[in-house]
Short mmCIF file of C-alpha atoms and ligand atoms in Angstrom, two decimals:
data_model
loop_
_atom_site.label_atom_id
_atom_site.label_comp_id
_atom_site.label_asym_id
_atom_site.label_seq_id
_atom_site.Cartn_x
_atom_site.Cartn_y
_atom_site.Cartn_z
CA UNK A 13 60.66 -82.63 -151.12
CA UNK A 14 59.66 -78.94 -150.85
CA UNK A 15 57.55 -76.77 -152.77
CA UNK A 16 54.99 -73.95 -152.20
CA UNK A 17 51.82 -75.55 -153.61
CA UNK A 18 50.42 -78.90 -154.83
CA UNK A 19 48.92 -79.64 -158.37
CA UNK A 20 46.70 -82.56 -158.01
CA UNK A 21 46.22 -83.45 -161.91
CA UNK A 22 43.18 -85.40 -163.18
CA UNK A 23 45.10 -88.59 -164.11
CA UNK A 24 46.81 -88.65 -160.04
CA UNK A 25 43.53 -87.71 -158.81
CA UNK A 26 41.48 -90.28 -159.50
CA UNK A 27 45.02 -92.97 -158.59
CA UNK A 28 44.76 -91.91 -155.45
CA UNK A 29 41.01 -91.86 -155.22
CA UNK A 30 41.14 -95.39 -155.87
CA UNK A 31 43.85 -96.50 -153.48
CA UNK A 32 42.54 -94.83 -150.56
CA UNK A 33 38.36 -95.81 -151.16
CA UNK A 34 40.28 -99.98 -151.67
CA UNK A 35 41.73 -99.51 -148.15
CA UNK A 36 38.29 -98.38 -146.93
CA UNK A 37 36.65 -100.65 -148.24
CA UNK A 38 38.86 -103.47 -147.51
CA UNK A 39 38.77 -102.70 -143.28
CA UNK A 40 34.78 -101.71 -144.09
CA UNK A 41 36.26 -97.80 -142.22
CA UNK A 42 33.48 -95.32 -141.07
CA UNK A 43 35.92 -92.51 -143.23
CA UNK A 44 39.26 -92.43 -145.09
CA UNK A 45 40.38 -88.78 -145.99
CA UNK A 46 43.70 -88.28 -147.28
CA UNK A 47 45.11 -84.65 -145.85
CA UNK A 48 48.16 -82.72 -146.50
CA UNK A 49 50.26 -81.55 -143.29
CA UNK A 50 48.68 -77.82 -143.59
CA UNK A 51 45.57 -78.94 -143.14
CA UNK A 52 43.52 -79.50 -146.23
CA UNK A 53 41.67 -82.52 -147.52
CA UNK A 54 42.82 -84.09 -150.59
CA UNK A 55 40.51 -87.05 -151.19
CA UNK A 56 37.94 -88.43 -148.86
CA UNK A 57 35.79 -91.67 -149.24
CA UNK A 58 33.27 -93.81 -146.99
CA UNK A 59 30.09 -91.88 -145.34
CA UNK A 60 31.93 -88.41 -145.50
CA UNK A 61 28.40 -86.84 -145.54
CA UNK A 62 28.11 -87.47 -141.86
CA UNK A 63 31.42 -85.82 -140.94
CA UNK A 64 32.77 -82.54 -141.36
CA UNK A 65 35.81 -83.41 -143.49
CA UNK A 66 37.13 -79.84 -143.50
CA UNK A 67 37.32 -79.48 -139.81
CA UNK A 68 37.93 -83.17 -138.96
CA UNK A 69 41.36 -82.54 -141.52
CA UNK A 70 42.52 -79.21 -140.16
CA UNK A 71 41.91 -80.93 -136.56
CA UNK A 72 44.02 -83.99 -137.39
CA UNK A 73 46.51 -82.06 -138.82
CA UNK A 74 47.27 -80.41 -135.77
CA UNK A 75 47.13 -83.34 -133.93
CA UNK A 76 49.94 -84.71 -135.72
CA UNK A 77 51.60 -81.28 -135.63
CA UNK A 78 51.63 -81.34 -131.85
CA UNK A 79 52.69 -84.72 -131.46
CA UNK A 80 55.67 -84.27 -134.01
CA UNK A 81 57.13 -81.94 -131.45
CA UNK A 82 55.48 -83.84 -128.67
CA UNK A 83 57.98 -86.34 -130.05
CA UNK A 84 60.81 -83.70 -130.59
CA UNK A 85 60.72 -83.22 -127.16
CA UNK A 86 61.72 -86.80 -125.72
CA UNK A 87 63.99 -87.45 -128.53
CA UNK A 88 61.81 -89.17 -131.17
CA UNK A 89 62.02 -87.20 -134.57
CA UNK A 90 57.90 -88.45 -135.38
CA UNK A 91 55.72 -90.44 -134.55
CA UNK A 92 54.53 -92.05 -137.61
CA UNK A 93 51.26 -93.55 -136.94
CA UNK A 94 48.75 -92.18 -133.73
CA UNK A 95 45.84 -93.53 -132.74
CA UNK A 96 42.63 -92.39 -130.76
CA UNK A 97 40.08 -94.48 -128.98
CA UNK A 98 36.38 -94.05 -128.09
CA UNK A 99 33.76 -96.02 -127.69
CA UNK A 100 32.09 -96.67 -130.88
CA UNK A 101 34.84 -95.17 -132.96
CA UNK A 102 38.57 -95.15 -133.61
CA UNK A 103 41.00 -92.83 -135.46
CA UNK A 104 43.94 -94.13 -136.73
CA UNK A 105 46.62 -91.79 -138.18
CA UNK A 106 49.31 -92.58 -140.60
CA UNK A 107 52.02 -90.52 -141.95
CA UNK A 108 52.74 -90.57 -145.67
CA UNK A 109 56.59 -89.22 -146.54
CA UNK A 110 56.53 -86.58 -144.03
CA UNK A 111 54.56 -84.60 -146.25
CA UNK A 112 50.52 -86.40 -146.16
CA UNK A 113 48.35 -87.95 -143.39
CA UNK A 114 46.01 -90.61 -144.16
CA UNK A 115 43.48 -90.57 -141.49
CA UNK A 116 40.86 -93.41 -140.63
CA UNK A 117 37.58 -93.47 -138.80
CA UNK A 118 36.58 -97.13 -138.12
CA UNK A 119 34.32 -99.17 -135.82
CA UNK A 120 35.61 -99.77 -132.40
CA UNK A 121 35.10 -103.70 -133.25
CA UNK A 122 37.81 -103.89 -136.39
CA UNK A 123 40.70 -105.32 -134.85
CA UNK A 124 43.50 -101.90 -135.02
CA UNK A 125 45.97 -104.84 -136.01
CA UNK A 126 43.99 -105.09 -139.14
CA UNK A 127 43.99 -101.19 -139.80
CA UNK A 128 47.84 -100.89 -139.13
CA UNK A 129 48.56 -103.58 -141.37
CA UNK A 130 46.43 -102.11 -144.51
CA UNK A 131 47.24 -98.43 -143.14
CA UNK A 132 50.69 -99.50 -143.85
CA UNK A 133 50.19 -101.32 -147.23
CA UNK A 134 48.11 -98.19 -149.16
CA UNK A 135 51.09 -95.71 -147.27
CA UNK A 136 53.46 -97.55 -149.33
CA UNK A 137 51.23 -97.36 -152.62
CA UNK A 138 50.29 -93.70 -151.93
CA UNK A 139 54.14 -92.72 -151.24
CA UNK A 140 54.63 -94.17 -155.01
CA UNK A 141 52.33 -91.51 -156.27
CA UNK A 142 53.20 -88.59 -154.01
CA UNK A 143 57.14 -88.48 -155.36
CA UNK A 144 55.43 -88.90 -158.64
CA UNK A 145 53.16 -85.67 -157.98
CA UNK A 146 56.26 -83.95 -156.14
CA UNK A 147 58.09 -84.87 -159.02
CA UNK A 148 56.02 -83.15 -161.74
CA UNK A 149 55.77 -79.88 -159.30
CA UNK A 150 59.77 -79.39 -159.35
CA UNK A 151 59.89 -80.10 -162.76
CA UNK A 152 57.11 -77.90 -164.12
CA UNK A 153 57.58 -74.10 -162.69
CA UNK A 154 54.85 -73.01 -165.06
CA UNK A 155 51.84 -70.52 -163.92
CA UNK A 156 49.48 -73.34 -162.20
CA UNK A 157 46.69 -71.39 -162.51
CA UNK A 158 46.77 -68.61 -165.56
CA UNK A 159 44.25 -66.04 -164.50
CA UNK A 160 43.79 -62.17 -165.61
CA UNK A 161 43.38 -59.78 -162.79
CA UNK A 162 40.57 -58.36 -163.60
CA UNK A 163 38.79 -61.65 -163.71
CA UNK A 164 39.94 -61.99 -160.15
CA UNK A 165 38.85 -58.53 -159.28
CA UNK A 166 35.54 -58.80 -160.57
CA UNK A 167 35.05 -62.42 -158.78
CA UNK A 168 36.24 -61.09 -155.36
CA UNK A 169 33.68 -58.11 -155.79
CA UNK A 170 30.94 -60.68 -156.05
CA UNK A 171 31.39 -62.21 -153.33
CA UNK A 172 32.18 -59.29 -150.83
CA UNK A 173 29.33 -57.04 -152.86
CA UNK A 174 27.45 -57.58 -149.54
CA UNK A 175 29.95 -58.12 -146.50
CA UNK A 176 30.89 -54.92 -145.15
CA UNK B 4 50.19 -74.07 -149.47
CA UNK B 5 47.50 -73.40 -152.16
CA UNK B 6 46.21 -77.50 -153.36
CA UNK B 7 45.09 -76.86 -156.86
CA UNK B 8 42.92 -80.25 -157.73
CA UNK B 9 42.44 -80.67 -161.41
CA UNK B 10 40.11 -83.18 -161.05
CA UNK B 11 37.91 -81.98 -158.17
CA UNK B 12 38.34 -78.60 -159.71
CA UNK B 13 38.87 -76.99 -156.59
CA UNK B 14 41.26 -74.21 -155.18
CA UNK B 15 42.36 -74.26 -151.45
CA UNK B 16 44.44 -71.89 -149.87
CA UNK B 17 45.35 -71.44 -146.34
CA UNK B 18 45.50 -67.54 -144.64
CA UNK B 19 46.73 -66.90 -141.04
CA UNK B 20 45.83 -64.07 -139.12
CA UNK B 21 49.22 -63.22 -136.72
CA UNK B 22 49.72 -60.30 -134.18
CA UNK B 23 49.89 -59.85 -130.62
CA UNK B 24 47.37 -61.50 -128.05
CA UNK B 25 44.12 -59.86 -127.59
CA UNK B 26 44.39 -58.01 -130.60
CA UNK B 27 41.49 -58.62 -132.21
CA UNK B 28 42.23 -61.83 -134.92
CA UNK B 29 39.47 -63.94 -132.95
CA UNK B 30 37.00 -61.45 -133.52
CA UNK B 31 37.69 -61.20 -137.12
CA UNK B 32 37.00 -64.81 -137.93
CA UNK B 33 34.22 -64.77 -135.35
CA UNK B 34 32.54 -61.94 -137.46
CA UNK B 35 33.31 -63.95 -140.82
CA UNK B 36 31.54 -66.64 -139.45
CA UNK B 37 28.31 -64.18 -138.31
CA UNK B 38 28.20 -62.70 -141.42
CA UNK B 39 28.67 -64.48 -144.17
CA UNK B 40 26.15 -66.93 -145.79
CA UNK B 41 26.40 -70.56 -143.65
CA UNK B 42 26.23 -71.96 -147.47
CA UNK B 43 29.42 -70.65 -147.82
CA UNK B 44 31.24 -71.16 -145.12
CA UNK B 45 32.19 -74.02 -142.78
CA UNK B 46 32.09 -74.39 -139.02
CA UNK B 47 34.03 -72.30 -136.76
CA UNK B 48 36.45 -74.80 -135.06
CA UNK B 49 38.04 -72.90 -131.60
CA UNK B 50 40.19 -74.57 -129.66
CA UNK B 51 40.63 -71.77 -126.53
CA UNK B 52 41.10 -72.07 -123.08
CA UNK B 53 38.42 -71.80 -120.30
CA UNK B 54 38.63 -68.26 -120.30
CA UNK B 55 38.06 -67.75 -124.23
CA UNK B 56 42.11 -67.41 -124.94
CA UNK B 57 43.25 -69.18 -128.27
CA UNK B 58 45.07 -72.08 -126.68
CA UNK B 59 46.03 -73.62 -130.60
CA UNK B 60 44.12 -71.81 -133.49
CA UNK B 61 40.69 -71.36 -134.63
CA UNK B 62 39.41 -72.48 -137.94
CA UNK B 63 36.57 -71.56 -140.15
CA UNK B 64 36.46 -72.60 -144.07
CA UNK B 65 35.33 -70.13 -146.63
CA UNK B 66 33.81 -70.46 -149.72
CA UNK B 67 34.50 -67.77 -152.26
CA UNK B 68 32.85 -69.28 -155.29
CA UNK B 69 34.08 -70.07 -158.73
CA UNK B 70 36.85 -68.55 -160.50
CA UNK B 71 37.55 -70.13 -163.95
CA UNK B 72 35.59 -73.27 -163.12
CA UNK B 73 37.53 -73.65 -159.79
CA UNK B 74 35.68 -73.92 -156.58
CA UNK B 75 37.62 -71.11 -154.42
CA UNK B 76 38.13 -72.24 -150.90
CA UNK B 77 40.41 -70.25 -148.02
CA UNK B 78 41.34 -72.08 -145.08
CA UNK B 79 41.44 -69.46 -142.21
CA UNK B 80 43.42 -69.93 -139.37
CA UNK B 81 44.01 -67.79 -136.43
CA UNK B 82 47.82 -68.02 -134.44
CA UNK B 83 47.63 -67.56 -130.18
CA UNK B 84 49.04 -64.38 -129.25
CA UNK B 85 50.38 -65.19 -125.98
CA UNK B 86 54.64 -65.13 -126.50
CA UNK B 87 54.71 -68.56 -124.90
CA UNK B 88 52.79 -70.14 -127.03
CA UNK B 89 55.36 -69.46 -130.04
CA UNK B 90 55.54 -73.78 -130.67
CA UNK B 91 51.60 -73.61 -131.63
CA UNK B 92 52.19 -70.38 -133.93
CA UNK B 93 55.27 -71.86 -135.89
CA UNK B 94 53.21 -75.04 -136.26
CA UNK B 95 49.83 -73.42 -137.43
CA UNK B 96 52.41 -71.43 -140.43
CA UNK B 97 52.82 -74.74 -142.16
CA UNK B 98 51.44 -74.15 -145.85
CA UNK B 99 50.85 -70.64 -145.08
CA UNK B 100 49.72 -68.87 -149.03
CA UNK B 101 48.99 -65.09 -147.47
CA UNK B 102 49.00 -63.31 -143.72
CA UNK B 103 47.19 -61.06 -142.27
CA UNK B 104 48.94 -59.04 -139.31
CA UNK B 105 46.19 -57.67 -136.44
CA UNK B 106 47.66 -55.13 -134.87
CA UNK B 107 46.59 -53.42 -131.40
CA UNK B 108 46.42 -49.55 -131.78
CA UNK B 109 46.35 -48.95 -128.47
CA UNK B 110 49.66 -46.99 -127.26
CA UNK B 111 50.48 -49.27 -124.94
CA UNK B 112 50.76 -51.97 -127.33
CA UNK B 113 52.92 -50.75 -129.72
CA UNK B 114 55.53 -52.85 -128.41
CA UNK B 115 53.95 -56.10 -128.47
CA UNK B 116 53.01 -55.21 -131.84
CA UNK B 117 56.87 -54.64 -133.06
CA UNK B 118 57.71 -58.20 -131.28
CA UNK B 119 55.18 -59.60 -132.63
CA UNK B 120 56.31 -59.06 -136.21
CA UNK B 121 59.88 -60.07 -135.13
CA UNK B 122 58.36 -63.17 -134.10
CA UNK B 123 56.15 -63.83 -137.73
CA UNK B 124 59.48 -63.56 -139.27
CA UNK B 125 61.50 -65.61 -137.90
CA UNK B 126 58.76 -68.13 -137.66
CA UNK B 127 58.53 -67.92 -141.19
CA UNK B 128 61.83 -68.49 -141.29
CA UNK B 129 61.51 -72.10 -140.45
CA UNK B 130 59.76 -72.75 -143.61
CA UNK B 131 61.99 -70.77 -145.94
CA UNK B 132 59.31 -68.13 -145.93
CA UNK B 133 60.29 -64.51 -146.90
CA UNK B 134 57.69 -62.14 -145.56
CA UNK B 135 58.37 -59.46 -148.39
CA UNK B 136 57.64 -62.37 -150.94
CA UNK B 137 54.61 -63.59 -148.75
CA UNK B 138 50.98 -61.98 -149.61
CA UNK B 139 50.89 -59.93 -146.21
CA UNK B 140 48.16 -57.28 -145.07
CA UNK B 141 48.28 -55.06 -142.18
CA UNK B 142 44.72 -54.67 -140.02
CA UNK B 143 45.00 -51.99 -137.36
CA UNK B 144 42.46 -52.60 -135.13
CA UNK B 145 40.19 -51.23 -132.41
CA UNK B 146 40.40 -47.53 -133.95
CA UNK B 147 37.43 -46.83 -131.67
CA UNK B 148 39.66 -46.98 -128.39
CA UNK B 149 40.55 -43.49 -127.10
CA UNK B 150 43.94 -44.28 -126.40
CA UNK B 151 45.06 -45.20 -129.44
CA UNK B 152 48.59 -44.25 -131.87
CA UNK B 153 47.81 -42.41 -134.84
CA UNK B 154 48.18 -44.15 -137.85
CA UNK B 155 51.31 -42.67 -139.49
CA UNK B 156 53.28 -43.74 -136.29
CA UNK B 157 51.68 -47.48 -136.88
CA UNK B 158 52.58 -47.26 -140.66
CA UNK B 159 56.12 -46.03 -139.56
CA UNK B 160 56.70 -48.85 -137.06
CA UNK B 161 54.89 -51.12 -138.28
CA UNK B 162 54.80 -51.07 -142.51
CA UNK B 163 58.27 -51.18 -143.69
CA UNK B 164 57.39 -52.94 -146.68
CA UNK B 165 54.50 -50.66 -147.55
CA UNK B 166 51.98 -53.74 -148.00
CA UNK B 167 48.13 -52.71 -148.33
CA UNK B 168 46.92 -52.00 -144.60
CA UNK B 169 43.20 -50.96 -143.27
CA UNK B 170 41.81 -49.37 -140.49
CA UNK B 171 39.69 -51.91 -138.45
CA UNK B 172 37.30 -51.90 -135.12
CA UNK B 173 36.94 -55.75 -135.24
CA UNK B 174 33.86 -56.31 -132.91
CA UNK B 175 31.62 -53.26 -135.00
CA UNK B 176 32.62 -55.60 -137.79
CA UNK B 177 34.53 -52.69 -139.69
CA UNK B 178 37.63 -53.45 -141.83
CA UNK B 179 37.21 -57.20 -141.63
CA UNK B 180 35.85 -57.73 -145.06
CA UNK B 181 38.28 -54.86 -146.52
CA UNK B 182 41.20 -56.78 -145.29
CA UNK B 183 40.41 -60.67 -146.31
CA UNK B 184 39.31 -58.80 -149.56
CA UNK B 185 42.95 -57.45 -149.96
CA UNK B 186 44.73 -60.71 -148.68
CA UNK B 187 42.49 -62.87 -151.42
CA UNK B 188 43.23 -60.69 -153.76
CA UNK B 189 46.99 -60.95 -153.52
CA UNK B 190 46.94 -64.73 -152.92
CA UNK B 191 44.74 -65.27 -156.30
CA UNK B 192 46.83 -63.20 -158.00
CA UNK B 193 50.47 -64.97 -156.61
CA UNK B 194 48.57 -68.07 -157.79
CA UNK B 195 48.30 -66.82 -161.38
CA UNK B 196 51.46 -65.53 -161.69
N1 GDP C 215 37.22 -51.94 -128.34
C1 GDP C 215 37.50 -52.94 -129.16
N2 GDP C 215 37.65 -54.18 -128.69
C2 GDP C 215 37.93 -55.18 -129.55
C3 GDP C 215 38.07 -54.93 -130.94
N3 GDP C 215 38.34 -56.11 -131.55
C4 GDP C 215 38.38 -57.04 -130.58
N4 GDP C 215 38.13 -56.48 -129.38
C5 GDP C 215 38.10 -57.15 -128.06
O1 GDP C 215 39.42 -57.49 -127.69
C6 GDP C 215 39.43 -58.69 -126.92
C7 GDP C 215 40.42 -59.68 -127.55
O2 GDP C 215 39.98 -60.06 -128.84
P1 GDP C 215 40.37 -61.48 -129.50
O3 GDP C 215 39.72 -61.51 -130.83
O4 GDP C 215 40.08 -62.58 -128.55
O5 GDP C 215 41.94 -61.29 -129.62
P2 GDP C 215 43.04 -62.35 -130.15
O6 GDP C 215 43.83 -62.74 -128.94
O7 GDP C 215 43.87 -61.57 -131.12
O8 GDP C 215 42.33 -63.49 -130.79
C8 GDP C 215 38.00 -59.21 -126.93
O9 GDP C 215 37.41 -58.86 -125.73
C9 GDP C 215 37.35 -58.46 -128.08
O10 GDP C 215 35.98 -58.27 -127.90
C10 GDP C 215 37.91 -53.60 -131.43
O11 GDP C 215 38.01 -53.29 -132.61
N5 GDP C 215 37.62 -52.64 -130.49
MG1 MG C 216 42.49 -65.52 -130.32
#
């Protein structure tokens, strides 16, 4: 699997929406965002309003960028789950096909044999969907986003009109 | 990597600022994050040493609005400088849709500059990036410095591929608007293509 960007289409959107706010629901997590590796949130469900999604994704996203080599370095080629432990609240971290990261916050009382279990489960349905997205991406090399350039001009002026 | 989502109808697009340590790129996303509106922008995340150096990256979302019904969001990320830190900068290039190169005018840094390009290409490299097929901008920064190169010896050095490249003194806030402006602009418009 390689490409340059991701289409998330309506129809796979709202797939994956429902697989990932199941699995939240079913372990009663704080947070379930699904990320991809760069960084950036692709779906998020539970009481996202109380966490900064953007920087929590970017932040696990290194994390799991640091321990990949982390893991280089002893002779492991990934490690495919990680998990972090406070006092009230967990993270758990699972890979999806090398390419996604579904990340869980959850109450320090849910049993983490629980979360890897159903972690594990909704990878396996999410991976389904993924080579399905990946799939369409290869296939269609069409313009993604058809756009004239003066339409982009005149929306970057608005925005830096007052930034100098 | 640019995550178009149909659904969400949102656009999100990830820009690295590279070049040499103590250059400058802190400062630029330190002055995004000053200046523009906290509706449209996210936290700054840093993760730096004890003594302010980038130890990983910083972070700071921003919102440019809506473009064809598309919320427009850039991810901006900033690489350490220091050459042993080259793991963190190859890993922080992951999904990378445009860079923007901060380079040191001072004289004394022109070589750090020149290695420092080396360095974004090979790292770019490990992603089967190309950097002439990459949306790239050039920032030369702190123009107020007394000892500084003239600009025709930066562009000489520096600008082989004749991308768009502004004069900057990061921490007056100059040229840091000019350049993101340029490096959205060529992003959006890769996007279209
Ligand atoms: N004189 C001058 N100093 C600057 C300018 N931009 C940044 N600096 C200073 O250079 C130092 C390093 O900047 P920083 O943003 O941390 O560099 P980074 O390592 O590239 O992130 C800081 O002390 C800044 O205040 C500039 O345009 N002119
Ligand atoms: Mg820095």
């Amino acid at each position: 699997m390689s490409y340059e960007h991701i289409d998330i289409l309506e129809e796979d959107f709202w797939v994956l929406k429902n697989i990932t706010s199941t699995f939240q629901k079913t372990i009663d997590a704080r947070v379930v965002v699904l990320i991809d590796r760069s960084g950036q949130p692709i779906v998020s469900c539970g009481e996202t309003e109380n966490i900064d999604i953007l920087a929590f994704s970017s932040l696990v996203a290194a994390d799991y960028a640091a321990t990949s080599h982390l893991a280089g370095l002893i002779g492991e080629n990934a490690f495919a789950t990680l998990h972090h432990q406070g006092m009230e609240n967990n993270i758990f971290i699972q890979i999806i096909e090398d390419k996604f990261i579904l990340a869980i916050i959850f109450k320090s009382h849910t049993p983490l044999g629980r979360v890897k279990v159903e972690a594990l489960r909704t990878k396996e349905n999410l991976s389904e969907i993924f080579i399905k997205i990946t799939k369409k991406i290869e296939e269609d090399k069409t313009a993604a986003f058809p756009t004239e350039d003066v339409e982009i001009d005149n929306f970057l002026e608005d925005f830096f009109e007052d930034l100098h | 990597m640019s995550v178009i989502n149909y659904a969400s109808r949102e656009i999100n697009c990830k820009i690295v600022y590279y070049g040499p340590g103590l250059g400058g790129k802190t400062t630029n996303l330190k002055k995004i994050y000053e200046k523009v509106n906290p509706s449209h922008r996210g936290e700054l995340i840093s993760l730096a040493t004890d003594m302010d150096r980038t130890l990983f990256f910083d972070f700071v979302p921003v919102d440019l609005g809506t473009i064809r019904g598309f919320k427009t969001r850039f991810h901006l990320y900033t690489v350490p400088g220091q050459v042993y830190y080259n793991a963190s900068r190859k890993l922080i290039l992951r999904g990378v849709d445009g860079v923007i190169f901060v380079a040191d005018s001072q004289i004394e840094r022109l070589e750090d500059n020149i290695e420092s390009i080396r360095n974004l290409i090979e790292n770019l490299k490990e992603y089967n990036l190309k950097l002439g097929e990459t949306p790239f901008v050039i920032q030369y920064n702190k123009r107020d410095l007394p000892n500084i190169a003239p600009m025709n010896q930066l562009e000489k050095l520096l600008n082989p591929l004749k991308v768009p490249s502004f004069e900057a003194v990061a921490s007056e806030g100059i040229g840091v608007f000019s350049t993101l402006k340029e490096i959205s602009k060529l992003v959006l418009k890769k996007l279209s293509q």
